[in-house]
Amino acid sequence: MDRIKINLGQYASQLIKDNQIVGLGSGTTANCFIKSLSARVSQGLKIKAIASSIESENLAKKNNIPIIESKDIDQIDIYVDGADFVNQKKEMIKGYGAAFVKEKILASFSKEIIIIVDESKLIKNFLKKKIPLEVCLFGKEFTKKILERLGYTANYRKDNNDIFITENNNCIIDIEINQNIDDINNFNLKLLSIAGVIQTGLFYNLPSKIILGKMDNTFDIIK
Ligand code: 5RP
């Protein structure tokens, strides 16, 4: 699996061109991309990057990738990230690594999105898959009850025995649903209409290309 992630990181880093503003995703696959990008920067590639998490920003800085602040950016040219699950319609579940709010903000501001995943993450439907929701700490118990009354299994993301706190100072409730998601936009909007829900880990309708890394070191692309 590590070999596939390294291959994916290398593949994505070859797509980056001089003078681009690059959005850096988060997670183990995105880390492979950041390291490959750093190798290209050391060979003379001129880019600036903005990261979706403290961990990614630290890794980029450690590897001499120049960081730019959001106030100095009019558009992100290309955003590269992993995902937890994807389907052929380029719908995705993200956020098992807890960075999905910042990831979605960067992805939404990007002209082009490259999602790098190993082929095991391509699935037919999201039935029974955990869907992460970032939830305001205030009233989190109410939000959890509302989700349960809607028929979803709802669990706080934990950090040992404590409730996990995100970089945005919120918590995460992972929900599980018993039906397939027929209309992801409707479902997403239904979740976002709950007052305490700040964002969901459902990504869709984005200018994305999914690169599937395979065991035989080749790639499939969903355009
Ligand atoms: C973090 C994410 C990650 O992209 C996702 O969890 C995939 O991570 P990994 O590459 O480690 O499997 O959404 O919020």
JSON list of C-alpha atoms and ligand atoms in Angstrom, two decimals, residues 5 26-30 81-84 93-100 103 116 121, ligand 1:
[
{"chain": "A", "resi": 5, "resn": "LYS", "atom": "CA", "xyz": [0.84, 5.94, -2.16]},
{"chain": "A", "resi": 26, "resn": "SER", "atom": "CA", "xyz": [-3.91, 16.02, 4.32]},
{"chain": "A", "resi": 27, "resn": "GLY", "atom": "CA", "xyz": [-3.33, 12.38, 5.20]},
{"chain": "A", "resi": 28, "resn": "THR", "atom": "CA", "xyz": [-0.78, 9.72, 4.37]},
{"chain": "A", "resi": 29, "resn": "THR", "atom": "CA", "xyz": [-1.32, 9.83, 0.59]},
{"chain": "A", "resi": 30, "resn": "ALA", "atom": "CA", "xyz": [-1.22, 13.64, 0.49]},
{"chain": "A", "resi": 81, "resn": "ASP", "atom": "CA", "xyz": [-5.54, 15.34, -1.81]},
{"chain": "A", "resi": 82, "resn": "GLY", "atom": "CA", "xyz": [-6.44, 11.79, -0.85]},
{"chain": "A", "resi": 83, "resn": "ALA", "atom": "CA", "xyz": [-9.92, 10.53, 0.04]},
{"chain": "A", "resi": 84, "resn": "ASP", "atom": "CA", "xyz": [-11.44, 7.78, 2.14]},
{"chain": "A", "resi": 93, "resn": "ILE", "atom": "CA", "xyz": [-16.23, 10.65, 1.53]},
{"chain": "A", "resi": 94, "resn": "LYS", "atom": "CA", "xyz": [-13.36, 12.50, 3.17]},
{"chain": "A", "resi": 95, "resn": "GLY", "atom": "CA", "xyz": [-12.42, 13.37, 6.70]},
{"chain": "A", "resi": 96, "resn": "TYR", "atom": "CA", "xyz": [-11.29, 10.19, 8.41]},
{"chain": "A", "resi": 97, "resn": "GLY", "atom": "CA", "xyz": [-8.13, 12.24, 9.04]},
{"chain": "A", "resi": 98, "resn": "ALA", "atom": "CA", "xyz": [-10.27, 15.09, 10.46]},
{"chain": "A", "resi": 99, "resn": "ALA", "atom": "CA", "xyz": [-9.10, 17.89, 8.13]},
{"chain": "A", "resi": 100, "resn": "PHE", "atom": "CA", "xyz": [-12.15, 17.99, 5.85]},
{"chain": "A", "resi": 103, "resn": "GLU", "atom": "CA", "xyz": [-9.85, 20.60, 2.71]},
{"chain": "A", "resi": 116, "resn": "ILE", "atom": "CA", "xyz": [-5.11, 10.31, -5.35]},
{"chain": "A", "resi": 121, "resn": "LYS", "atom": "CA", "xyz": [-11.12, 3.04, -2.09]},
{"chain": "B", "resi": 1, "resn": "5RP", "atom": "C1", "xyz": [-8.36, 13.85, 5.84]},
{"chain": "B", "resi": 1, "resn": "5RP", "atom": "C2", "xyz": [-8.79, 13.19, 4.59]},
{"chain": "B", "resi": 1, "resn": "5RP", "atom": "C3", "xyz": [-7.82, 12.30, 3.91]},
{"chain": "B", "resi": 1, "resn": "5RP", "atom": "O1", "xyz": [-7.68, 12.72, 2.59]},
{"chain": "B", "resi": 1, "resn": "5RP", "atom": "C4", "xyz": [-8.34, 10.92, 3.93]},
{"chain": "B", "resi": 1, "resn": "5RP", "atom": "O2", "xyz": [-8.59, 10.55, 5.26]},
{"chain": "B", "resi": 1, "resn": "5RP", "atom": "C5", "xyz": [-7.36, 9.93, 3.27]},
{"chain": "B", "resi": 1, "resn": "5RP", "atom": "O3", "xyz": [-6.24, 9.75, 4.06]},
{"chain": "B", "resi": 1, "resn": "5RP", "atom": "P1", "xyz": [-5.14, 8.67, 3.73]},
{"chain": "B", "resi": 1, "resn": "5RP", "atom": "O4", "xyz": [-4.46, 9.14, 2.48]},
{"chain": "B", "resi": 1, "resn": "5RP", "atom": "O5", "xyz": [-4.22, 8.67, 4.93]},
{"chain": "B", "resi": 1, "resn": "5RP", "atom": "O6", "xyz": [-5.84, 7.34, 3.53]},
{"chain": "B", "resi": 1, "resn": "5RP", "atom": "O7", "xyz": [-9.88, 13.36, 4.12]},
{"chain": "B", "resi": 1, "resn": "5RP", "atom": "O8", "xyz": [-9.38, 14.68, 6.35]}
]
